[in-house]
Backbone as a ProteinNet text record, in pm:
[ID]
protein_1_A
[PRIMARY]
MADNFNFELVSPERLLLSELVSEVVIPATEGEMTVMANHAPTMTTIKPGVVTVKLASGQVNKYVVFGGFADVLPTGCTLLAESAVALSEITPDTLTKRIDEARKELEGVEHHEHRTKLEQYLSELTNLNGILVAA
[TERTIARY]
7163.1	7221.6	7304	7443.7	7517.7	7592.1	7630.5	7633.9	7777.9	7765.8	7846.7	7942.1	8116.9	8125.6	8248.2	8296.9	8358.6	8501.7	8581.2	8639.2	8748.2	8863.6	8938.2	9025	9066.4	9141.9	9242	9401.3	9422.3	9591.7	9654.2	9749.9	9866.7	9983.5	10076.7	9956	9901.7	9871.3	9722.5	9612.8	9523.5	9442.6	9308	9205.3	9145.6	9163.7	9041.7	8922.5	8919.8	8797.6	8747.6	8688.9	8589.4	8431.1	8441.5	8232.1	8214.2	8116.2	8017.2	8035.4	8115	8118.4	8077.9	8021.8	8025.2	8141.4	8187.6	8325.5	8413.6	8561.9	8687.8	8829.5	8833.8	8892.6	9087.3	9168.2	9301.4	9412.5	9507.9	9610.1	9807.7	9717	9741.9	9875.4	10015.9	10115.6	10137	10079.4	10053.8	9938.2	9866.3	9797.1	9613.9	9576.6	9482.2	9400.5	9241.1	9202.7	9097	8962.9	8811.2	8770.9	8779.4	8777.5	8582.1	8533.9	8437.6	8360.5	8272.5	8205.9	8254	8280.6	8261	8452.8	8506.9	8660.2	8705.7	8748.2	8880.2	8941.7	9008.1	9162.3	9241.6	9301.4	9398.7	9497.5	9657.3	9689.5	9778.5	9809.4	9906.5	9927.7	10070.6	10062.7	10054.2	10015.8	10022.2	10096.3	10104.9	10147.5	10123.2	10142.7	10124.4	9991.8	9873.8	9767.6	9597.6	9532.5	9398	9320.7	9277.7	9185.3	9002.6	8919.7	8851.6	8726.9	8649.3	8544.2	8408.5	8359.5	8206.6	8125.9	8107.5	8066.6	7884.2	7782	7718.1	7651	7573.6	7451	7484.9	7576	7577.8	7734.7	7783.3	7886.3	8004.5	8060	8201.9	8274.5	8370.4	8493.5	8655.6	8738.8	8819.6	8962	9125.7	9218.5	9304.6	9430.8	9546.5	9630.6	9685.2	9809.5	9935.4	9986.2	10155.9	10260.2	10155.2	10223.9	10114.3	10203	10098.4	10123.7	9996.2	9946.9	9846.7	9723.4	9617.9	9566.3	9516.6	9415.8	9339.2	9295.7	9113.4	9102.6	8980.3	8861	8777	8657.6	8627.6	8451.7	8456.7	8422.8	8453.8	8547.6	8591.3	8730.6	8794.2	8876.1	9009.4	9119.5	9187.8	9292	9315.2	9414.7	9528.2	9662.1	9758.9	9820	9823.3	9900	10000.6	10134.3	10225.9	10218	10122.5	10075.1	9959.2	9918.6	9740.1	9680.3	9588.5	9509.9	9392.2	9257.1	9190.7	9195.4	9102.5	9166.3	9138.2	9026.2	9028	9162.1	9148.7	9347.5	9473.8	9443.5	9555.1	9643	9709.1	9765.6	9943	9881.5	10014	10178.4	10153.2	10299.7	10330	10263.2	10233.9	10286.5	10283	10306.3	10445.1	10449.4	10574.2	10700.2	10691.1	10784.8	10828.9	10662.7	10709	10874.4	10829.1	10915.1	11019.4	11056.3	11196.3	11290.4	11155.8	11271.2	11323.2	11245.8	11237.8	11454.2	11382.5	11539.3	11601.7	11629	11710.5	11758.9	11711.7	11751.2	11802.9	11745.5	11801.2	11942.2	12046.5	12128.4	12244.3	12194.1	12337.5	12269.3	12273.2	12136.6	12299.9	12385.9	12470.3	12430.1	12335.5	12285.9	12153.2	12233.7	12074.6	11994.3	12017.2	11805.4	11759.7	11801.9	11756.9	11722.6	11841.8	11782.9	11704.9	11673.2	11559.5	11395.8	11443	11296.2	11235.4	11364.8	11351.5	11342	11349.1	11354.1	11228	11084.3	10994.1	10935.5	10965.7	10858.7	10828.7	10990.9	10978.7	10888	10887.4	10781.9	10637	10682.6	10501.7	10397.4	10541.5	10466.3	10433.7	10533	10548.8	10413.9	10373.5	10244.7	10151.4	10142	10054.5	10012.3	10070.7	10111.8	10028	10067.1	10016.9	9883.3	9847.7	9635.8	9631.8	9656.7	9566.5	9563	9696.7	9671	9596	9603.9	9451.7	9322.3	9302	9149	9153.8
16077	16176.3	16210.4	16244.4	16268.3	16460.2	16503.4	16668.4	16715.3	16819.7	16838.8	16952.7	16916.2	17015.8	17101	17164.6	17259.6	17193.3	17153.6	17118.9	17206.3	17184.2	17249.8	17174	17175.3	17067	17186.5	17232.2	17368.7	17269.2	17299.5	17314	17434.3	17441.3	17512.4	17649.4	17475.4	17574.7	17624	17562.8	17616.3	17470.1	17616.9	17564.2	17436.4	17372.7	17208.7	17175.7	17239.8	17179.6	17264	17311.7	17409.9	17350.4	17297.4	17227.8	17184.9	17190	17082.4	17011.1	16892.6	16710.5	16659.4	16508.8	16448.9	16404	16338.5	16299.7	16289	16290	16271.8	16161.4	16115.8	15980.3	16053.2	16029.7	16120.4	16039.8	16049.3	15922.6	15994.3	15961.8	16077.6	15951.2	15967.8	15962.9	15865.7	15829.5	15733.7	15674.1	15594.8	15561.8	15634	15565	15716.1	15702.3	15794.7	15847.9	15940.7	15895.8	15958.7	16077.1	16185.8	16292.4	16311.3	16340.6	16345.2	16502.4	16540.6	16664.3	16659	16803	16760.7	16679.6	16611.1	16566.2	16671.8	16587.1	16649.5	16711.5	16824.3	16900.5	16816.8	16783.8	16724.1	16813.3	16773.1	16877.8	16755.9	16690.7	16562.4	16550.9	16492.4	16526.7	16388.6	16415.9	16331.6	16342.9	16126.3	16072.1	16038.1	16072	15984.9	15947.5	15926.2	15839.6	15916.2	15848.9	15909.6	15915.8	16043.9	16203.8	16104.3	16127.5	16071	16112.5	16235	16323.4	16281.5	16228.9	16280.7	16371.2	16435.4	16563.3	16565.2	16678.4	16719.9	16605.6	16652	16614.6	16408.8	16383.8	16205.1	16202.7	16295.3	16278.9	16249.5	16134.8	16132.5	16150.9	16214.9	16297.4	16200.5	16233.6	16170.6	16205.2	16256.6	16324.1	16292.3	16279	16205.4	16296.7	16280.8	16400.8	16336.3	16395.3	16419	16469.4	16432.6	16485.3	16560.6	16677.4	16796.9	16773.6	16828.9	16794.4	16888.8	16858.1	16796.3	16940.5	17016.7	17077.5	17019.6	16952.3	16922.9	17028	17055.7	17167.7	17067.1	17139.3	17029.3	17090.2	17211.9	17315.9	17214.9	17229.7	17214.4	17168	17092.7	17036.9	17130.2	17109.8	17211.7	17102	17059.7	17015.1	17107.4	17089.7	17111.2	17069	16992.8	16919	17012.6	16922.2	16986.3	17018.5	16902.3	16869	16790.3	16781.1	16727.4	16726.8	16602.5	16596	16569.1	16573.7	16490.1	16349.7	16243.9	16106.4	16089.7	16137.7	16119.4	16183.5	16296.3	16356.1	16264.2	16204	16145.5	15978.7	15989.1	15851	15758.3	15726.3	15543	15719.7	15751.8	15841.6	15877.7	15982.2	16117.3	16016.6	15889	15825.3	15769.6	15710.6	15672.2	15793.9	15907.6	16029.4	16071.9	16063.8	16115.2	16019	15895.2	15753.6	15761.8	15823.6	15858.9	15927.3	16068.2	16185.3	16094.6	16076.5	16025.8	15934.5	15816.6	15734.9	15849.6	15937	16010.2	16069	16166.2	16254.7	16183.2	16024.6	15941	15924.4	15875.7	15840.2	15910.4	16085.7	16210.1	16207.4	16147.8	16181.3	16113.1	16200.5	16175.7	16150.6	16237.6	16282.1	16198.9	16085.2	15938.9	15992.6	16096.6	16112	16172.9	16231	16227.8	16212.6	16093.7	15940.9	15851.4	15888	15810.6	15859	15938.1	16062.7	15984.8	16051.2	15961.9	15835.7	15794.3	15626.4	15578.2	15633.3	15666.7	15679.3	15832.4	15909.9	15802.4	15709.7	15643	15503.4	15534.1	15327.7	15344	15518.9	15528.5	15554.9	15587.9	15712.9	15500.7	15434.8	15260.3	15235.8	15271.9	15183.2	15280.4	15378.3	15437.8	15445.2	15346.1	15367.6	15228.7	15125.4	14979.1	15001	15051.2	15080.4	15157.5	15223.7	15259.1	15247.5	15182.5	14997	14962.6	14922.1	14781.9	14836	14994	15008.5	15030.3
2021	1942.3	2001.6	1934.6	1972.2	2025.3	2094.4	2052.7	1963.4	1879.1	1797.9	1825	1770.9	1864	1744.8	1720.6	1604.5	1598.9	1436.5	1404.4	1310.3	1342.6	1196.9	1185.2	1037.9	990	924.3	941.3	882.6	874.2	723.7	732.7	635	638.8	643.6	478.7	367.6	246.1	294.5	345.4	340.3	429.7	468.9	591.5	510.4	502.6	449.6	516.1	641.4	658.8	817.7	890.6	882.5	976.9	1028	1068.4	1187.5	1188.8	1305.7	1327.6	1375.7	1340.2	1484.7	1439.5	1621.9	1645.5	1541	1629.8	1451.5	1583.6	1436.1	1471	1489	1492.2	1453.9	1488.8	1513.8	1454.9	1419.9	1467.6	1559.9	1656.8	1778.7	1775.4	1777.5	1825.1	1906.5	1979.2	2144.1	2091.3	1953.1	1985.3	1859	1810.5	1782.3	1815.4	1858.1	1968.6	1858.7	1947.6	1943.5	1990.9	1905	1944	1991.7	2044.8	2066.2	2184.8	2139.5	2180.5	2411.2	2435.8	2564.2	2647.1	2567.7	2532.7	2640.8	2770.1	2769.2	2689.5	2815.2	2703.3	2704	2516.7	2579.3	2429.7	2418.6	2310.1	2267.6	2208.2	2111.6	2018.6	1924.4	1827	1707.9	1640.3	1539.6	1477.7	1370.4	1360.5	1149.3	1053.1	949.3	955	858	899.2	824.7	864.4	824.7	918.3	864.7	1017.5	923.8	1043.3	955.5	1078.5	979	1071	993.5	1135.4	1113.9	1094.8	1004.4	1044.8	1076.9	1178	1229.8	1126.5	954.9	915.9	885.2	979.6	868.4	817.2	698.6	659.6	680.1	638.5	662.7	580.3	583.8	572.9	599.2	449.9	561.8	445.5	587.2	521.3	572	502.6	536	536.4	649.5	759.7	778	748	790.4	847.1	978.8	1093.1	1164.9	1258	1313.6	1486.1	1520.6	1631.6	1629.8	1790.5	1811.1	1907.1	1943	2007.5	2000	2118.7	2226.9	2298.9	2301.4	2387.9	2459.7	2544.2	2558.8	2450.5	2350.5	2264.5	2137.2	2117.3	1992.1	1970.8	1877.7	1804.4	1658.8	1666.9	1552.5	1590.2	1435.5	1475.1	1291.5	1361.1	1293	1259.4	1056.6	980.9	927.6	953.6	898.1	699.9	721.2	526.5	578.8	492.6	491	364.3	291.1	164	205.8	109.2	136.9	59	191.5	122.6	-70.8	-85	-274.6	-347.5	-244.3	-358.7	-356.2	-313.5	-299.3	-389.4	-408.6	-527.3	-456.4	-547.3	-501.6	-483.4	-580	-619.8	-545.5	-467.1	-313.9	-224.1	-272.9	-81.7	-126.2	-211.6	-277.3	-255.3	-345	-337.6	-210.6	-108	18.7	71	65.6	110.1	49.2	-60.7	-170.3	-20.7	-52.2	9.5	94.2	217.1	349.4	392.9	276.8	248.6	209.5	151.5	83.8	206.4	236.9	389.1	456.4	532.5	607	565.4	511.1	426.8	483.6	418.6	520.3	629.1	763.4	887.2	992.9	1037.8	1158.2	1283.8	1312.4	1426.7	1490.1	1562.5	1565.5	1666.2	1728.7	1753.8	1671.7	1557	1385.9	1338.7	1359.1	1271.3	1301.1	1425	1514.5	1475.9	1476	1461.5	1266.1	1225.9	1068.2	1044.9	1120.2	1066.9	1100	1235.4	1319.2	1179.5	1189.7	1020.8	900.5	885.1	748.3	753.7	929.4	889.9	953.9	942.2	937.2	822.5	758.2	595.3	519	622.2	491.7	501.3	645	678.7	653	619.2	542.7	404	371.2	226	196.2	310.2	327.9	365.2	449.4	425.6	384	272.4	167.6	57.7	7	-102.1	-69.5	41.1	88.9	87.7	108.5	89.4	-90.9
[MASK]
+++++++++++++++++++++++++++++++++++++++++++++++++++++++++++++++++++++++++++++++++++++++++++++++++++++++++++++++++++++++++++++++++++++++

């Protein structure tokens, strides 16, 4: 049986989850990452995607995050999301609205670095939309 560790998922609006878990799958910027107890200390940025949390009880919960960062320690993990919502609460309109807002913001951007970041964000949102529609 896997060891458990503390996991917190926090957005600016609220604390979504604070539980003992056996594993968490995080959409890290450099690729999907599974965190378990006694994980090496790591800090990583998060891209838009689905966070899968396996509670100590065995129950699996999923959340959609829209960026942020995760702080991983051997005894726990804290994911500070720019925005997050339970997967069951997300609607296709929610993602479509975010995609439209990103496209609109992209139209007025002149600075190349900012444009590149927005294009990457838009790509990640579009990919996330495809994943959620297929599910």
